[in-house]
mmCIF file of C-alpha atoms in Angstrom:
data_model
loop_
_atom_site.group_PDB
_atom_site.id
_atom_site.type_symbol
_atom_site.label_atom_id
_atom_site.label_comp_id
_atom_site.label_asym_id
_atom_site.label_seq_id
_atom_site.Cartn_x
_atom_site.Cartn_y
_atom_site.Cartn_z
ATOM 1 C CA MET A 1 28.878 -8.418 26.865
ATOM 2 C CA VAL A 2 27.725 -9.556 23.435
ATOM 3 C CA GLU A 3 27.509 -7.165 20.494
ATOM 4 C CA LEU A 4 24.163 -6.956 18.701
ATOM 5 C CA VAL A 5 23.170 -5.605 15.294
ATOM 6 C CA VAL A 6 19.754 -4.726 13.904
ATOM 7 C CA GLY A 7 18.293 -7.693 12.059
ATOM 8 C CA ASP A 8 14.873 -6.406 11.006
ATOM 9 C CA LEU A 9 12.121 -3.948 11.900
ATOM 10 C CA MET A 10 8.597 -5.269 11.384
ATOM 11 C CA SER A 11 5.030 -4.257 12.167
ATOM 12 C CA LYS A 12 2.796 -6.780 13.906
ATOM 13 C CA VAL A 13 0.283 -8.267 11.505
ATOM 14 C CA SER A 14 -2.589 -7.832 13.980
ATOM 15 C CA ASP A 15 -1.778 -4.196 14.840
ATOM 16 C CA HIS A 16 0.176 -1.964 12.443
ATOM 17 C CA ARG A 17 0.708 0.572 15.256
ATOM 18 C CA ALA A 18 2.833 -1.977 17.130
ATOM 19 C CA HIS A 19 6.270 -2.944 15.855
ATOM 20 C CA VAL A 20 9.014 -5.367 16.755
ATOM 21 C CA LEU A 21 12.730 -4.905 16.317
ATOM 22 C CA LEU A 22 14.806 -8.024 15.818
ATOM 23 C CA LEU A 23 18.348 -7.718 17.161
ATOM 24 C CA ARG A 24 20.852 -10.484 16.490
ATOM 25 C CA GLU A 25 24.309 -11.369 17.697
ATOM 26 C CA LYS A 26 26.971 -9.834 15.502
ATOM 27 C CA GLU A 27 29.051 -13.021 15.738
ATOM 28 C CA GLY A 28 26.370 -15.666 16.345
ATOM 29 C CA LEU A 29 22.841 -16.905 15.751
ATOM 30 C CA ARG A 30 20.943 -15.792 18.855
ATOM 31 C CA LYS A 31 18.293 -13.067 18.516
ATOM 32 C CA ILE A 32 16.083 -10.980 20.778
ATOM 33 C CA ILE A 33 12.857 -9.165 20.018
ATOM 34 C CA VAL A 34 12.186 -5.639 21.278
ATOM 35 C CA ALA A 35 8.587 -4.394 21.173
ATOM 36 C CA LEU A 36 8.184 -0.812 19.928
ATOM 37 C CA GLY A 37 5.423 1.702 19.486
ATOM 38 C CA PHE A 38 4.928 3.528 16.183
ATOM 39 C CA VAL A 39 6.943 6.647 17.098
ATOM 40 C CA GLU A 40 9.898 4.635 18.410
ATOM 41 C CA ALA A 41 9.860 2.386 15.338
ATOM 42 C CA GLN A 42 9.761 5.434 13.073
ATOM 43 C CA ALA A 43 12.819 6.971 14.783
ATOM 44 C CA ILE A 44 14.771 3.750 14.296
ATOM 45 C CA ALA A 45 13.539 3.313 10.708
ATOM 46 C CA PHE A 46 14.636 6.867 9.813
ATOM 47 C CA SER A 47 18.116 6.114 11.092
ATOM 48 C CA LEU A 48 18.347 2.733 9.351
ATOM 49 C CA ARG A 49 17.249 4.261 6.044
ATOM 50 C CA GLY A 50 19.304 7.443 6.396
ATOM 51 C CA ILE A 51 16.198 9.657 6.239
ATOM 52 C CA LYS A 52 16.890 13.262 7.239
ATOM 53 C CA THR A 53 14.181 15.619 8.466
ATOM 54 C CA ASP A 54 14.028 19.399 8.025
ATOM 55 C CA ARG A 55 14.305 19.907 11.793
ATOM 56 C CA PRO A 56 16.151 17.596 14.193
ATOM 57 C CA LEU A 57 14.138 14.885 15.901
ATOM 58 C CA THR A 58 14.731 14.204 19.592
ATOM 59 C CA HIS A 59 17.313 11.494 18.876
ATOM 60 C CA ASP A 60 19.140 13.788 16.443
ATOM 61 C CA LEU A 61 19.168 16.470 19.133
ATOM 62 C CA PHE A 62 21.065 14.107 21.444
ATOM 63 C CA GLY A 63 23.775 13.819 18.806
ATOM 64 C CA SER A 64 23.928 17.585 18.339
ATOM 65 C CA LEU A 65 24.184 18.176 22.090
ATOM 66 C CA SER A 66 26.872 15.513 22.431
ATOM 67 C CA SER A 67 28.940 17.157 19.704
ATOM 68 C CA ALA A 68 28.415 20.647 21.084
ATOM 69 C CA PHE A 69 29.659 19.618 24.533
ATOM 70 C CA ASP A 70 32.417 17.273 23.288
ATOM 71 C CA ILE A 71 30.703 14.150 24.634
ATOM 72 C CA GLU A 72 31.017 10.840 22.787
ATOM 73 C CA LEU A 73 28.595 7.921 23.008
ATOM 74 C CA GLN A 74 30.847 4.906 23.600
ATOM 75 C CA HIS A 75 28.177 2.194 23.488
ATOM 76 C CA VAL A 76 24.702 1.114 24.589
ATOM 77 C CA LEU A 77 24.165 -1.807 26.952
ATOM 78 C CA ILE A 78 20.863 -3.684 27.267
ATOM 79 C CA ASN A 79 21.227 -4.756 30.863
ATOM 80 C CA ASP A 80 17.858 -5.865 32.283
ATOM 81 C CA ILE A 81 14.273 -6.858 31.569
ATOM 82 C CA SER A 82 11.183 -6.239 33.674
ATOM 83 C CA ASP A 83 7.598 -7.212 32.784
ATOM 84 C CA GLY A 84 8.625 -7.850 29.185
ATOM 85 C CA THR A 85 10.385 -4.492 28.792
ATOM 86 C CA PHE A 86 14.126 -4.301 28.191
ATOM 87 C CA HIS A 87 16.158 -1.669 30.053
ATOM 88 C CA SER A 88 19.302 -0.039 28.687
ATOM 89 C CA GLN A 89 22.162 2.247 29.582
ATOM 90 C CA LEU A 90 24.029 4.773 27.439
ATOM 91 C CA PHE A 91 27.766 5.021 28.155
ATOM 92 C CA TYR A 92 29.063 8.523 27.399
ATOM 93 C CA ARG A 93 32.700 9.674 27.545
ATOM 94 C CA ARG A 94 34.014 13.198 27.955
ATOM 95 C CA GLY A 95 37.764 13.293 28.319
ATOM 96 C CA ASP A 96 38.649 10.617 30.858
ATOM 97 C CA ALA A 97 35.237 10.615 32.540
ATOM 98 C CA VAL A 98 32.590 8.031 31.660
ATOM 99 C CA ARG A 99 28.965 8.646 32.601
ATOM 100 C CA VAL A 100 26.163 6.105 32.461
ATOM 101 C CA VAL A 101 22.640 7.264 31.602
ATOM 102 C CA ASP A 102 19.519 5.110 32.039
ATOM 103 C CA SER A 103 17.372 4.893 28.903
ATOM 104 C CA ARG A 104 14.437 3.202 27.279
ATOM 105 C CA THR A 105 15.886 0.592 24.946
ATOM 106 C CA SER A 106 14.093 2.004 21.893
ATOM 107 C CA ASP A 107 15.582 5.456 22.520
ATOM 108 C CA ALA A 108 19.027 4.023 23.242
ATOM 109 C CA ILE A 109 18.992 2.108 19.944
ATOM 110 C CA ALA A 110 17.816 5.151 17.952
ATOM 111 C CA ILE A 111 20.574 7.288 19.502
ATOM 112 C CA ALA A 112 23.249 4.605 18.996
ATOM 113 C CA LEU A 113 22.331 4.139 15.329
ATOM 114 C CA ARG A 114 22.681 7.871 14.702
ATOM 115 C CA ALA A 115 26.007 8.017 16.559
ATOM 116 C CA GLY A 116 27.406 4.863 14.950
ATOM 117 C CA ALA A 117 27.949 3.427 18.449
ATOM 118 C CA PRO A 118 27.885 -0.311 19.153
ATOM 119 C CA LEU A 119 24.986 -2.007 20.910
ATOM 120 C CA TYR A 120 25.661 -4.695 23.533
ATOM 121 C CA ILE A 121 23.636 -6.990 25.765
ATOM 122 C CA GLU A 122 24.646 -8.789 28.943
ATOM 123 C CA GLU A 123 25.521 -12.419 28.096
ATOM 124 C CA GLY A 124 23.221 -13.869 30.766
ATOM 125 C CA LEU A 125 20.305 -11.723 29.605
ATOM 126 C CA LEU A 126 20.805 -12.784 25.984
ATOM 127 C CA ALA A 127 20.978 -16.441 27.022
ATOM 128 C CA ARG A 128 17.681 -16.098 28.933
ATOM 129 C CA MET A 129 15.804 -13.948 26.403
ATOM 130 C CA CYS A 130 16.924 -15.204 22.998
ATOM 131 C CA VAL A 131 14.210 -16.398 20.640
ATOM 132 C CA HIS A 132 14.084 -19.687 18.828
ATOM 133 C CA ASP A 133 12.534 -20.079 15.377
ATOM 134 C CA GLU A 134 9.607 -22.490 15.320
ATOM 135 C CA ARG A 135 7.383 -23.899 12.598
ATOM 136 C CA ASN A 136 4.248 -22.255 11.159
ATOM 137 C CA GLY A 137 5.492 -18.697 11.622
ATOM 138 C CA ALA A 138 5.539 -18.855 15.432
ATOM 139 C CA ILE A 139 8.503 -18.057 17.604
ATOM 140 C CA SER A 140 9.374 -19.363 21.018
ATOM 141 C CA ILE A 141 10.321 -16.763 23.615
ATOM 142 C CA PRO A 142 10.936 -17.060 27.349
ATOM 143 C CA ILE A 143 7.754 -16.211 29.228
ATOM 144 C CA THR A 144 9.764 -13.759 31.313
ATOM 145 C CA ALA A 145 10.248 -11.698 28.116
ATOM 146 C CA ALA A 146 6.509 -11.291 27.420
ATOM 147 C CA ASP A 147 4.395 -8.507 28.853
ATOM 148 C CA GLU A 148 1.526 -9.362 31.181
ATOM 149 C CA ALA A 149 -1.223 -8.814 28.585
ATOM 150 C CA THR A 150 0.479 -11.272 26.207
ATOM 151 C CA LEU A 151 0.860 -13.786 29.035
ATOM 152 C CA ARG A 152 -2.846 -13.534 29.887
ATOM 153 C CA VAL A 153 -3.863 -14.152 26.257
ATOM 154 C CA ALA A 154 -1.449 -17.109 26.042
ATOM 155 C CA MET A 155 -2.831 -18.499 29.330
ATOM 156 C CA ASP A 156 -6.435 -18.241 28.071
ATOM 157 C CA ASN A 157 -5.435 -20.006 24.850
ATOM 158 C CA ALA A 158 -3.640 -22.746 26.808
ATOM 159 C CA VAL A 159 -6.778 -23.350 28.904
ATOM 160 C CA LYS A 160 -8.950 -23.502 25.746
ATOM 161 C CA GLU A 161 -6.530 -26.037 24.267
ATOM 162 C CA GLU A 162 -6.563 -27.953 27.579
ATOM 163 C CA ASN A 163 -2.797 -27.484 27.973
ATOM 164 C CA TYR A 164 -3.054 -27.045 31.732
ATOM 165 C CA GLU A 165 0.663 -27.454 32.390
ATOM 166 C CA LEU A 166 1.470 -24.442 30.205
ATOM 167 C CA ALA A 167 -1.481 -22.489 31.633
ATOM 168 C CA MET A 168 -0.129 -23.066 35.156
ATOM 169 C CA LYS A 169 3.384 -21.888 34.180
ATOM 170 C CA LEU A 170 1.910 -18.746 32.656
ATOM 171 C CA LYS A 171 -0.262 -18.135 35.725
ATOM 172 C CA GLU A 172 2.756 -18.537 38.011
ATOM 173 C CA GLU A 173 4.745 -16.019 35.933
ATOM 174 C CA ILE A 174 1.899 -13.482 36.085
ATOM 175 C CA GLU A 175 1.514 -13.935 39.844
ATOM 176 C CA SER A 176 5.274 -13.640 40.420
ATOM 177 C CA ARG A 177 5.159 -10.118 38.982
ATOM 178 C CA HIS A 178 2.769 -9.064 41.741
ATOM 179 C CA THR A 179 4.629 -10.694 44.632
ATOM 180 C CA PRO A 180 8.209 -10.402 45.927
ATOM 181 C CA LYS A 181 10.798 -11.564 43.362
ATOM 182 C CA MET A 182 11.405 -15.303 43.139
ATOM 183 C CA ALA A 183 14.783 -16.735 42.238
ATOM 184 C CA GLU A 184 15.361 -15.986 38.558
ATOM 185 C CA SER A 185 16.595 -19.502 37.927
ATOM 186 C CA ASP A 186 13.057 -20.797 38.615
ATOM 187 C CA ASN A 187 11.786 -19.006 35.490
ATOM 188 C CA GLU A 188 14.772 -19.194 33.146
ATOM 189 C CA GLN A 189 13.722 -22.343 31.314
ATOM 190 C CA ASN A 190 10.030 -21.468 30.767
ATOM 191 C CA THR A 191 9.183 -20.667 27.141
ATOM 192 C CA THR A 192 5.983 -20.359 25.173
ATOM 193 C CA ASN A 193 5.004 -19.808 21.544
ATOM 194 C CA ILE A 194 3.799 -16.265 20.831
ATOM 195 C CA GLN A 195 2.463 -15.449 17.368
#
């Protein structure tokens, strides 16, 4: 497992309702991008900025319940990705017992920030999904990390630019999501620029 820290929270230029959270290695240079909706981004932003509300938000309620029942959040683990969406687990301890709870990654991060718990990612997942900085404000991400709508837009752009090799890779990735799983190693090296 690799520990991550919050790097930045940004809104997409084309749609201020959509946000991205940049997570980076605590002891390294690799980064991943997590797509968020407005409400999820707001919950994380409140925690990052130390903003308190008059009444507890859902993520605050988790902390209150944990304290009330003597349960401690040990850490969060980002452990999978499917159709461009990261999946996470919350690891709670009560006495000697550890329980694992499935969670949306945005919720897991908001809860972990409030609890002061560390955030981890599986090494193999980070290696496959890390972003690379490119020129002209674009970033390169593995196509397996993009959602289907983004892939379709990128494929249409590749066809318009007559980059048929990239268009075919994008088409294959889209089709693989609607057929039985292929070997993950077939898709690990495919990347594309998403702006």
